Tab-separated table of C-alpha atoms and ligand atoms in Angstrom:
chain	number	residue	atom	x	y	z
A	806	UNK	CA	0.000	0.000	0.000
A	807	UNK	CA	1.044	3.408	-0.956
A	808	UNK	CA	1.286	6.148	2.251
A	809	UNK	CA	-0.225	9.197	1.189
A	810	UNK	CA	1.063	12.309	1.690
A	811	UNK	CA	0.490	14.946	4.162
A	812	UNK	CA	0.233	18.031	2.373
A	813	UNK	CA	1.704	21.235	3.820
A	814	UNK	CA	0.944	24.924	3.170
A	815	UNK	CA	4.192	25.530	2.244
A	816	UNK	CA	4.872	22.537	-0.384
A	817	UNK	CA	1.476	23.763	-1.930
A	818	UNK	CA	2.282	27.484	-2.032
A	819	UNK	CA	5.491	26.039	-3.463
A	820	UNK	CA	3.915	24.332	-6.518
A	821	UNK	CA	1.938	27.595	-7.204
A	822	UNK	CA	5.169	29.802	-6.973
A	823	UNK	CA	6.642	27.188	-9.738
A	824	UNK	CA	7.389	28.763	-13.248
A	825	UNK	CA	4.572	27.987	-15.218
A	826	UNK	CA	6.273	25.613	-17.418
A	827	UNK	CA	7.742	23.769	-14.489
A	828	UNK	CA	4.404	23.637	-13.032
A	829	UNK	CA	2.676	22.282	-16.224
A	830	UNK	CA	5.020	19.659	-16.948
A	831	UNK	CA	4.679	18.654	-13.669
A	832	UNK	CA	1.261	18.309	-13.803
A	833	UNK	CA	1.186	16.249	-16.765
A	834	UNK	CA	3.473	13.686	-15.519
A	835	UNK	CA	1.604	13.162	-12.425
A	836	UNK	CA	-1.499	12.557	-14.889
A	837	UNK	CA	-0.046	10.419	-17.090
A	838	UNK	CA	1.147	8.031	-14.173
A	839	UNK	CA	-2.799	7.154	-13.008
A	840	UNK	CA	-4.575	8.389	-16.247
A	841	UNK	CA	-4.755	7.798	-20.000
A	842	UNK	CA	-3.657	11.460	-21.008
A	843	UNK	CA	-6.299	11.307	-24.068
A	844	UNK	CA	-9.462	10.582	-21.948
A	845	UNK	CA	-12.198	12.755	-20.271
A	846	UNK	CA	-15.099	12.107	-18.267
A	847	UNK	CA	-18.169	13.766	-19.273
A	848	UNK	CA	-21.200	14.466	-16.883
A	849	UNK	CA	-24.898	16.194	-18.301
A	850	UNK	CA	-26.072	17.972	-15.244
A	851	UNK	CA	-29.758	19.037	-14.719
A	852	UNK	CA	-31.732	21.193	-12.234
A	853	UNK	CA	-34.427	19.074	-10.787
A	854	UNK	CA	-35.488	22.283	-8.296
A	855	UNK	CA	-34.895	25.782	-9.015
A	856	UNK	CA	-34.432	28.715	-7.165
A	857	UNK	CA	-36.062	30.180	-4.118
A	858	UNK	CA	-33.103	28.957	-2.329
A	859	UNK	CA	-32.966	30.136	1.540
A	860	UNK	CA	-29.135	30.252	1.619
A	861	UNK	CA	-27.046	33.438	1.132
A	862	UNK	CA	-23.760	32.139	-0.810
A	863	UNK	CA	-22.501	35.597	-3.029
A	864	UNK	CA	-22.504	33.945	-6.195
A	865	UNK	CA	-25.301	31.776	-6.833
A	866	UNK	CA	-28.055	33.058	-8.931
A	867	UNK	CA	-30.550	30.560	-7.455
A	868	UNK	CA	-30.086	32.057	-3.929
A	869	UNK	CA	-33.863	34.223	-2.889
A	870	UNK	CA	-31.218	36.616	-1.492
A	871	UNK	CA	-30.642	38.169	-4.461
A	872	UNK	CA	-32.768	39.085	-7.744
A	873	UNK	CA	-31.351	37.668	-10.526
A	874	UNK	CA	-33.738	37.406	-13.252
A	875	UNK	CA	-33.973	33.631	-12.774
A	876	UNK	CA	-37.173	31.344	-13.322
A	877	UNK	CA	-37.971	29.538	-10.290
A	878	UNK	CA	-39.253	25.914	-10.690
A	879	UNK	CA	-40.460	23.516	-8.075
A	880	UNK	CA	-39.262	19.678	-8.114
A	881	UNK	CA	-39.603	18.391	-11.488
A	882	UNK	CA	-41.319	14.999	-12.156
A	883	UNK	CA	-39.568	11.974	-12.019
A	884	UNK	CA	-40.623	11.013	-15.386
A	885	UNK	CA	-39.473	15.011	-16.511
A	886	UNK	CA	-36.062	13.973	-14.982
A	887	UNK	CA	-35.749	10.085	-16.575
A	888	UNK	CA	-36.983	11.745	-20.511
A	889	UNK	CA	-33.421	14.341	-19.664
A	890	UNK	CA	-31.492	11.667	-18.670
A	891	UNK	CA	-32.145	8.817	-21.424
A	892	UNK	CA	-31.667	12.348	-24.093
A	893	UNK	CA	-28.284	13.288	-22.254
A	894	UNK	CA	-27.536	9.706	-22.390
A	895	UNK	CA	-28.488	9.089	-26.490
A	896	UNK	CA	-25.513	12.435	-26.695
A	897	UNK	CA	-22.840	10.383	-24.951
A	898	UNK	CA	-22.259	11.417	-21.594
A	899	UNK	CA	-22.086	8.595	-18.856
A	900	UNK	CA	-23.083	10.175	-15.527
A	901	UNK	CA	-26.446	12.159	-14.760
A	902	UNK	CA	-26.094	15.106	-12.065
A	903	UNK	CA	-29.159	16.299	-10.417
A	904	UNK	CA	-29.198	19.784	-8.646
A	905	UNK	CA	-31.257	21.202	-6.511
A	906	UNK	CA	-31.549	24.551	-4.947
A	907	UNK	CA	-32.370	23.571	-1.156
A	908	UNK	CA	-30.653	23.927	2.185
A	909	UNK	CA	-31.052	20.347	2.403
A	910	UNK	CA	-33.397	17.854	1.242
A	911	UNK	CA	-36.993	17.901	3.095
A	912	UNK	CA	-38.687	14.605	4.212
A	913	UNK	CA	-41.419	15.153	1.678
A	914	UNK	CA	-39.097	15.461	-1.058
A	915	UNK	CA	-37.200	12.178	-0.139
A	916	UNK	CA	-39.137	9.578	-2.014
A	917	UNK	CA	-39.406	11.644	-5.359
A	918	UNK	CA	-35.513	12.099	-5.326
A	919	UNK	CA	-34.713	8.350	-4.268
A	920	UNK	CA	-37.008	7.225	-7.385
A	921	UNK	CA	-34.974	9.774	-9.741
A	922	UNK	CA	-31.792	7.830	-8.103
A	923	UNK	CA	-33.071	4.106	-8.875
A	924	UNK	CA	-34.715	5.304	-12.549
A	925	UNK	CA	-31.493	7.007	-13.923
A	926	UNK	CA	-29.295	3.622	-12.559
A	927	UNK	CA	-31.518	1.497	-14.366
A	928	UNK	CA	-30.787	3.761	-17.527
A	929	UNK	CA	-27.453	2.131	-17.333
A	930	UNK	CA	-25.692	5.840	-16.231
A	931	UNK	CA	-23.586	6.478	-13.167
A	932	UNK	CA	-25.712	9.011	-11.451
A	933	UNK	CA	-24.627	11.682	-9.195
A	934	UNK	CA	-26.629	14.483	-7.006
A	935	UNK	CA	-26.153	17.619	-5.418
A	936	UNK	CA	-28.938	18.504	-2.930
A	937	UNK	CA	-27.379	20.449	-0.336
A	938	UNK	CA	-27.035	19.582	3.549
A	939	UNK	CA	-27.166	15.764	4.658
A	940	UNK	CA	-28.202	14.312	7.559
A	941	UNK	CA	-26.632	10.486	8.258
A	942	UNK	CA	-29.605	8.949	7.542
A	943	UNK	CA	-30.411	11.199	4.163
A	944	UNK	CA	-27.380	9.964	2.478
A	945	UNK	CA	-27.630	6.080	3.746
A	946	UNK	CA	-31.197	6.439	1.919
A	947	UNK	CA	-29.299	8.257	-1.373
A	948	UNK	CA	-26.308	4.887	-1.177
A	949	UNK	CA	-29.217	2.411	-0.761
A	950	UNK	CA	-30.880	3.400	-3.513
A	951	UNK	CA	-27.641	3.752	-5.455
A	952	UNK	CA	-26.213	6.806	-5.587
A	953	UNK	CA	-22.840	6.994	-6.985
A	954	UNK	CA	-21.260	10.497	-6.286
A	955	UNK	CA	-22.742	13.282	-4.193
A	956	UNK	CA	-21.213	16.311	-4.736
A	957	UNK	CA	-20.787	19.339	-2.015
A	958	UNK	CA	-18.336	21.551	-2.005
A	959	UNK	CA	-16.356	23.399	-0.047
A	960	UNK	CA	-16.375	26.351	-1.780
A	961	UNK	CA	-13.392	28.629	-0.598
A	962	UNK	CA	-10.823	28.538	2.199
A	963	UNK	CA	-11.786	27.930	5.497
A	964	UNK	CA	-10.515	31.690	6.271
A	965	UNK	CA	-12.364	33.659	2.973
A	966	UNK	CA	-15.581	31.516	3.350
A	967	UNK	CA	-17.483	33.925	5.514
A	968	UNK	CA	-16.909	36.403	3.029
A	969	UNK	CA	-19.271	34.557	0.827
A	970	UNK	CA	-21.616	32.282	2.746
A	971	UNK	CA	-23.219	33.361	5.903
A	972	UNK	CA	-26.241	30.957	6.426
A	973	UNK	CA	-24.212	27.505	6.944
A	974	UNK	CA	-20.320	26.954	8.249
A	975	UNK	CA	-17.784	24.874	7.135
A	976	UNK	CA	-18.166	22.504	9.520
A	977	UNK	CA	-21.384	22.188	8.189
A	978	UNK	CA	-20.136	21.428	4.571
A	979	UNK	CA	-17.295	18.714	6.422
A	980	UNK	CA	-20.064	16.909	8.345
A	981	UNK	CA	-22.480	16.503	4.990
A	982	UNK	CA	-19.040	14.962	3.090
A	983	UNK	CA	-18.380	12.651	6.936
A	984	UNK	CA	-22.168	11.239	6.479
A	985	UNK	CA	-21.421	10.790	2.111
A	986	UNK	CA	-18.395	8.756	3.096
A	987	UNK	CA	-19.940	6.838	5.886
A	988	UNK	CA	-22.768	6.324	4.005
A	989	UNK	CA	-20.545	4.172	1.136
A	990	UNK	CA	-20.870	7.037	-1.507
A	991	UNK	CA	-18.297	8.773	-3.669
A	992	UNK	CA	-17.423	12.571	-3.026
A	993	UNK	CA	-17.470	15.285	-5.485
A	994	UNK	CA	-16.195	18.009	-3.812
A	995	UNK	CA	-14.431	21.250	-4.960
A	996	UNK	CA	-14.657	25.104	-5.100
A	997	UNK	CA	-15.155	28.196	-7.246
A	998	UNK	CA	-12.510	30.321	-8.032
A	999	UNK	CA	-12.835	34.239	-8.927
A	1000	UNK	CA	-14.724	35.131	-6.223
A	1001	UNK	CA	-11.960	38.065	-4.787
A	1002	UNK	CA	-10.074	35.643	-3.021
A	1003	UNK	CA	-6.694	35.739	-2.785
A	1004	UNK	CA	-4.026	33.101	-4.082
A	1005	UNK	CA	-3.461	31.949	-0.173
A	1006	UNK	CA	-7.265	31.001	-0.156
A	1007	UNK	CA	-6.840	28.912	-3.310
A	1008	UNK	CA	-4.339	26.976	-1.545
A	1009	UNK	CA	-6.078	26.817	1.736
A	1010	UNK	CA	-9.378	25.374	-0.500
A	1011	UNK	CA	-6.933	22.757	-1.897
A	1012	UNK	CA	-4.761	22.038	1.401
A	1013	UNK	CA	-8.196	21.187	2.727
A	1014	UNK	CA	-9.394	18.564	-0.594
A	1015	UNK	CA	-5.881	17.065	-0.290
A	1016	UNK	CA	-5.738	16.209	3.322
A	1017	UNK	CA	-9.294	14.718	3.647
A	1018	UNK	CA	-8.905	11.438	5.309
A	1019	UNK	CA	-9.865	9.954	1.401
A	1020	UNK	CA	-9.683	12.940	-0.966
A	1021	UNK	CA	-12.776	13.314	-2.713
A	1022	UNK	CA	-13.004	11.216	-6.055
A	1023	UNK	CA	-14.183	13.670	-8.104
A	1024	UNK	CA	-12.369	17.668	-7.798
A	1025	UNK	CA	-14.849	20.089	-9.690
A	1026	UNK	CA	-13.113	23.469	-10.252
A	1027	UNK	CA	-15.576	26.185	-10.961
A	1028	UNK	CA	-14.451	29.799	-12.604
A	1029	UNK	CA	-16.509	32.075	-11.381
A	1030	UNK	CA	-19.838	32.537	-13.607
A	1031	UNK	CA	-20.673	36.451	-12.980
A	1032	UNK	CA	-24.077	36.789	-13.035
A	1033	UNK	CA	-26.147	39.767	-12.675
A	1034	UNK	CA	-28.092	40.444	-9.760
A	1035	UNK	CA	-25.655	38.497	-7.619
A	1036	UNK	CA	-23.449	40.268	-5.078
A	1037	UNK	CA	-20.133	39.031	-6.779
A	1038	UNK	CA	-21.169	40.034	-10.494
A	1039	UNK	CA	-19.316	42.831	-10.786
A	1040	UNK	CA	-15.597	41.488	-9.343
A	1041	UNK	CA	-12.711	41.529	-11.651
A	1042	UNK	CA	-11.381	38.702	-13.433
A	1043	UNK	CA	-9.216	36.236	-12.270
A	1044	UNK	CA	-5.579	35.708	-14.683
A	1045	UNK	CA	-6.263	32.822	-16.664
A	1046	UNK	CA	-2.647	31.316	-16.028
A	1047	UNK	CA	-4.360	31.691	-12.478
A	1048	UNK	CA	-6.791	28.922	-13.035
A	1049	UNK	CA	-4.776	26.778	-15.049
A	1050	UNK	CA	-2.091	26.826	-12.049
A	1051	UNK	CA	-5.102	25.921	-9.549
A	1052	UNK	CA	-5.986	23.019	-11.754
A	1053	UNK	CA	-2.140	21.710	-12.471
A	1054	UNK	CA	-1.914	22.065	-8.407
A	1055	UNK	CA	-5.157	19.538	-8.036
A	1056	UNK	CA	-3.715	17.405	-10.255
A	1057	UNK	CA	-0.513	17.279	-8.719
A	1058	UNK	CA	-1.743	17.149	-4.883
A	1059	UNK	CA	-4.631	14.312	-5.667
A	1060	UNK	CA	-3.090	12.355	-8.136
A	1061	UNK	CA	-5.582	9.718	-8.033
A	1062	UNK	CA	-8.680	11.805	-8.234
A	1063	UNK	CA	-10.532	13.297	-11.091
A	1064	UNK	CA	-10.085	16.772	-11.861
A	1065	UNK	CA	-13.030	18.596	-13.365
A	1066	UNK	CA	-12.946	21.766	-15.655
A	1067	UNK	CA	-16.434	22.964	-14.118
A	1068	UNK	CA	-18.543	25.838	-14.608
A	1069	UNK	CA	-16.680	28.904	-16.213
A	1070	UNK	CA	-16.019	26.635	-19.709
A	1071	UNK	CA	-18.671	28.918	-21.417
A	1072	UNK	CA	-15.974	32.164	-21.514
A	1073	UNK	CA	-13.153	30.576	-21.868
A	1074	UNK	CA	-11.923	29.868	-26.099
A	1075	UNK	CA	-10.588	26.964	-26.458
A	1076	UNK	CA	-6.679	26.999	-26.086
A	1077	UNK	CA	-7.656	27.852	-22.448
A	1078	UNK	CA	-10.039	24.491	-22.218
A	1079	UNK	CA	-6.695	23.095	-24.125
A	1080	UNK	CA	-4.437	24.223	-21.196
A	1081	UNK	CA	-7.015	23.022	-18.836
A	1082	UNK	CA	-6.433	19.477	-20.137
A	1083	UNK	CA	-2.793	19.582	-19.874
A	1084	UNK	CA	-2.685	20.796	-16.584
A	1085	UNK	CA	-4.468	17.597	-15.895
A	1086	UNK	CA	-8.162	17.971	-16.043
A	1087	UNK	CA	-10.475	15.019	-16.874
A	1088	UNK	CA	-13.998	15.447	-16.488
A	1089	UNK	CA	-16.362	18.229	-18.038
A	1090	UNK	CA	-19.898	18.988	-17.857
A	1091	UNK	CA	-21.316	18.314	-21.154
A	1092	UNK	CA	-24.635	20.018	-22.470
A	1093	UNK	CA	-25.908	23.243	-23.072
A	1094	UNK	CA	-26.560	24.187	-19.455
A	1095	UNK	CA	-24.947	23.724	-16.363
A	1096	UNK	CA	-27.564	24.383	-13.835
A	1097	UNK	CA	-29.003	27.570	-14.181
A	1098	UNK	CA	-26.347	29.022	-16.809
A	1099	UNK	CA	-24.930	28.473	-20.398
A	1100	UNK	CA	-22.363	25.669	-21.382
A	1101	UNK	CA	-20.631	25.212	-24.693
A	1102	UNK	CA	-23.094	24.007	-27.012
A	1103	UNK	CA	-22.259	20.018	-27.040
A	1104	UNK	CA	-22.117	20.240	-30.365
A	1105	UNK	CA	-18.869	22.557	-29.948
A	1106	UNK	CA	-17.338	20.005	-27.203
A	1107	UNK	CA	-17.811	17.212	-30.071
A	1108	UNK	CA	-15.711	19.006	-31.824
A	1109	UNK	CA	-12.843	20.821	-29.146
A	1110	UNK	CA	-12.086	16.354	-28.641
A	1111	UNK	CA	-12.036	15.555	-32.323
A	1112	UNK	CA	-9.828	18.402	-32.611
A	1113	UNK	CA	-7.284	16.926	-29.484
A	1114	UNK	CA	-7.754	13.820	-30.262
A	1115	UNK	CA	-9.567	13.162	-26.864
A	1116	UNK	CA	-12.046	10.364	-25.796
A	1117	UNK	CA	-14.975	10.517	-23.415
A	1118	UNK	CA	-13.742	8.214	-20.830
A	1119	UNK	CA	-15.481	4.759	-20.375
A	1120	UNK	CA	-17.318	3.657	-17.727
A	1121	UNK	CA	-15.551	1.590	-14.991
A	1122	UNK	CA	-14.225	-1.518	-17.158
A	1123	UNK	CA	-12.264	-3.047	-14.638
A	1124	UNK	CA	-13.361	-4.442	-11.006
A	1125	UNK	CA	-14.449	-7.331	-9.015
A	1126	UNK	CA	-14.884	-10.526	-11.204
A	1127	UNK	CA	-18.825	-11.057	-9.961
A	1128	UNK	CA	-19.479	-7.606	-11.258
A	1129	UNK	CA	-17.663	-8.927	-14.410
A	1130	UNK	CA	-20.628	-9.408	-16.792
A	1131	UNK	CA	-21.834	-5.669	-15.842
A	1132	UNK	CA	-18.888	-4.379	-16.450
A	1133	UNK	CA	-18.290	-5.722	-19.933
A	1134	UNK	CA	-21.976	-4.527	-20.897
A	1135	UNK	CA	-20.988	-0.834	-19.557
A	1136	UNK	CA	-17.882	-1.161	-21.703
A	1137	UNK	CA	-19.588	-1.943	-24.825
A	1138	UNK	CA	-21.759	1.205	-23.980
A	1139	UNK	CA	-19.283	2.768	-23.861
A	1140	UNK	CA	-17.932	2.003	-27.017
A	1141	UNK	CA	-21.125	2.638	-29.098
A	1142	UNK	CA	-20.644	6.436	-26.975
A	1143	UNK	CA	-17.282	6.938	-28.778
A	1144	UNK	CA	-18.794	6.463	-31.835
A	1145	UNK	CA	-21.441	8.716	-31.035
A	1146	UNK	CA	-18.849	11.275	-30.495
A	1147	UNK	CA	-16.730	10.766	-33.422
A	1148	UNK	CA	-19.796	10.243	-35.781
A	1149	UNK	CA	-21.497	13.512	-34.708
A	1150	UNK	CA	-18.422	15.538	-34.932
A	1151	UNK	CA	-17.666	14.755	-38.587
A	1152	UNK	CA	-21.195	16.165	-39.441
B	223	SAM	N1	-27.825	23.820	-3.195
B	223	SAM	C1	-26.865	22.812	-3.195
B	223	SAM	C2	-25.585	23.232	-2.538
B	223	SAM	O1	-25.207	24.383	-2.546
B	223	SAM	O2	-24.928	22.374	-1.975
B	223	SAM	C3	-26.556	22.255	-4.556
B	223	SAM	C4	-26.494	23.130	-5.788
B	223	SAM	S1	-25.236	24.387	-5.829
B	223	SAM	C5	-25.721	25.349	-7.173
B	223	SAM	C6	-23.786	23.481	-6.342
B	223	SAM	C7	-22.493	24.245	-6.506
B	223	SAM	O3	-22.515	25.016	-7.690
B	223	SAM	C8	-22.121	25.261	-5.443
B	223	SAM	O4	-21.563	24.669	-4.324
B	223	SAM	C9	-21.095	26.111	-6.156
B	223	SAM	O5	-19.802	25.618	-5.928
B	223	SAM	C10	-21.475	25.960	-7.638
B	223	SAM	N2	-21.948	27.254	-8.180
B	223	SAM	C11	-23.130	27.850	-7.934
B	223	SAM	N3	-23.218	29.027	-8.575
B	223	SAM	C12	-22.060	29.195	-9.244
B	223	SAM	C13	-21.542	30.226	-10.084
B	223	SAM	N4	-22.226	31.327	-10.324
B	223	SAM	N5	-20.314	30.066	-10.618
B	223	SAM	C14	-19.609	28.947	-10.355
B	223	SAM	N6	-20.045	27.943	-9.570
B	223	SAM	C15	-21.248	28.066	-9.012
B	224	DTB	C1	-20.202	22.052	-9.299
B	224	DTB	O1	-19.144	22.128	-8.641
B	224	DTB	N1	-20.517	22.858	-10.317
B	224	DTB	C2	-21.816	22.539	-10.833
B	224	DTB	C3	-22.202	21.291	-10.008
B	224	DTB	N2	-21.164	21.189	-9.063
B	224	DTB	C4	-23.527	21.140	-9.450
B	224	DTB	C5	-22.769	23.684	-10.770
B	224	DTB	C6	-22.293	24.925	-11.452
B	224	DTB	C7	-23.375	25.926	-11.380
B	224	DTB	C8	-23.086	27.166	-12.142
B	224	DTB	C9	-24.171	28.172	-12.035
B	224	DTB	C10	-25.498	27.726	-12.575
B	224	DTB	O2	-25.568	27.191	-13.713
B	224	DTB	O3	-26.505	27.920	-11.888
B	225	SF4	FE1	-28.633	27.548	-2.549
B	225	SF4	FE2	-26.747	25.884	-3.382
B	225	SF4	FE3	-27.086	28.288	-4.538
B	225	SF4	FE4	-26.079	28.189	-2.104
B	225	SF4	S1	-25.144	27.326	-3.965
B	225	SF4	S2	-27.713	29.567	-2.798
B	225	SF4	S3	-27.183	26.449	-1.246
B	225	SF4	S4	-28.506	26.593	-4.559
């Protein structure tokens, strides 16, 4: 067994204080020792509830703090939800996020969400939600009925995070991702960067992914999306090289997890995305929206991989031998997805 290592502030500051080459090269070779260089997971994320949310966090345009223009939707249907998944499915992406805009989860809304779990996994996808708050019993219901990922993140630093969120405390956030692990299920957990924070809260935010007892599997960095109405839609851009560094720093510091170029993609042309991928990101969302905001169109993403010569990465093909049959089925899935991709991008 490998001992993992105990990340410091100062080895972390260090990587960021790295000439940029240094740093990507880095990066890259740390990727290319736990993944194929050429491959990137792709995720279609939906909003199952809308807006109307009580919390206060500075940059979300779903929070009832704030008027931002945005149509507010109760919980959607379950069969609403299944028709989105089996269409992001048909365009090739192999995991199903469903948002919603709550504090946490209410007992009423339980059963509705738990059938969207069990009616996506039966679509063959890997599913994945992102609901807010937890309680211990909240996610053992979301791993019984077979939730793969949740995602919550952590935002920020534990030093800038009052700056942005006021209505729930870090050790809230750590005690939702204590009852996803407990519970069996995989973490997606990240931050947004942009937000005015400094480069010292960057590294804090990753100090704190890195040092988890298991670092979360999944590492979604969001660029800021500035959007009107919101406290935080008027603060200046972050340096591109910025972002890329915060990425080839993930990479580097959770070498095992996936690193995923999250919201933000919409603004950025496509040497940036490029750059993203070098400095060892892997996963995207895929689809026209991201939850509330604009994506690249897919169509445009088809393309960006033909273009680098990238692959959406397959489902799990490897594992225990009685889950053997499954996972030569999801393989062969995943197959017909690549062709998908390659077929629609030479139209
Ligand atoms: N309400 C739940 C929660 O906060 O845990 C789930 C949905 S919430 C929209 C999921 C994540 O989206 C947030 O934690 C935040 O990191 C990210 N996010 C929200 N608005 C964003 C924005 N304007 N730009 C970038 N990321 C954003
Ligand atoms: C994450 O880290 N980013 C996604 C997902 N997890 C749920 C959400 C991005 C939201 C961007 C703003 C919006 O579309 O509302
Ligand atoms: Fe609500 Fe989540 Fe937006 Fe915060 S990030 S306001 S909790 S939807």
């Amino acid at each position: 067994m490998t001992v993992r290592q105990h990340w410091l502030r100062a080895d972390v500051q260090a990587l960021f204080d790295l000439p940029f080459n240094d740093l990507m090269f880095q990066a890259q070779s740390v990727h290319r020792q736990h993944f194929d260089p050429n491959e990137v997971q792709i995720s279609t994320l939906l909003s199952i509830k809308t807006g109307a949310c009580p919390e206060d966090c500075k940059y979300c345009p779903q929070s009832g703090h704030y008027n931002t223009d945005l149509e507010k939707e109760k919980l959607m249907k379950v069969q609403a939800v299944i028709e989105q998944a089996k269409e992001a499915k048909a365009t090739g992406a192999s995991r199903f996020c469903m948002g919603a805009a709550w504090r946490s989860p209410s007992k009423k809304d339980m059963p509705m969400v738990l059938d969207m779990v069990r009616e996506v996994k039966a679509l063959g996808m890997e599913t994945c939600m992102t609901l807010g708050m937890l309680d211990g019993q909240q996610a053992q219901s979301l791993a019984d009925a077979g939730l793969d990922y949740y995602n919550h993140n952590l935002d920020t630093s534990p030093e800038f995070y009052g700056e942005i969120i006021t209505t729930r405390t870090y050790g809230d956030r750590l005690e939702t991702l204590d009852n996803v692990r407990a519970a069996g299920m995989k973490v997606c957990c990240g931050g947004i960067v942009g937000m005015g924070e400094g480069q010292e809260d960057r590294v804090g935010l990753l100090l704190q992914l890195a040092n988890m007892a298991e670092p979360p599997e999944s590492v979604p960095i969001n660029m800021l999306v500035k959007v009107e109405g919101t406290p935080l839609d008027q603060i200046d851009d972050l340096d591109p090289f910025e972002f890329i560094r915060t990425i080839a720093v993930a990479r580097i510091i959770m070498p095992q997890s996936h690193v995923r170029l999250s919201a933000g993609r919409e603004t950025m042309n496509e040497q940036m995305q490029a750059l993203a991928f070098m400095a060892g990101a892997n996963s995207i969302f895929y689809g026209e929206k991201l939850l509330t905001t604009a994506n690249p169109e897919a169509h445009a993403d088809r393309l960006l991989f033909k273009r680098l010569g990238i692959r959406p990465e397959s489902r799990v093909c490897e594992g225990s031998d009685d889950a053997l049959a499954d996972n030569v089925r999801q393989c062969m899935r995943s197959a017909e997805q690549d062709k998908f991709f390659y077929d629609a991008a030479n139209q």
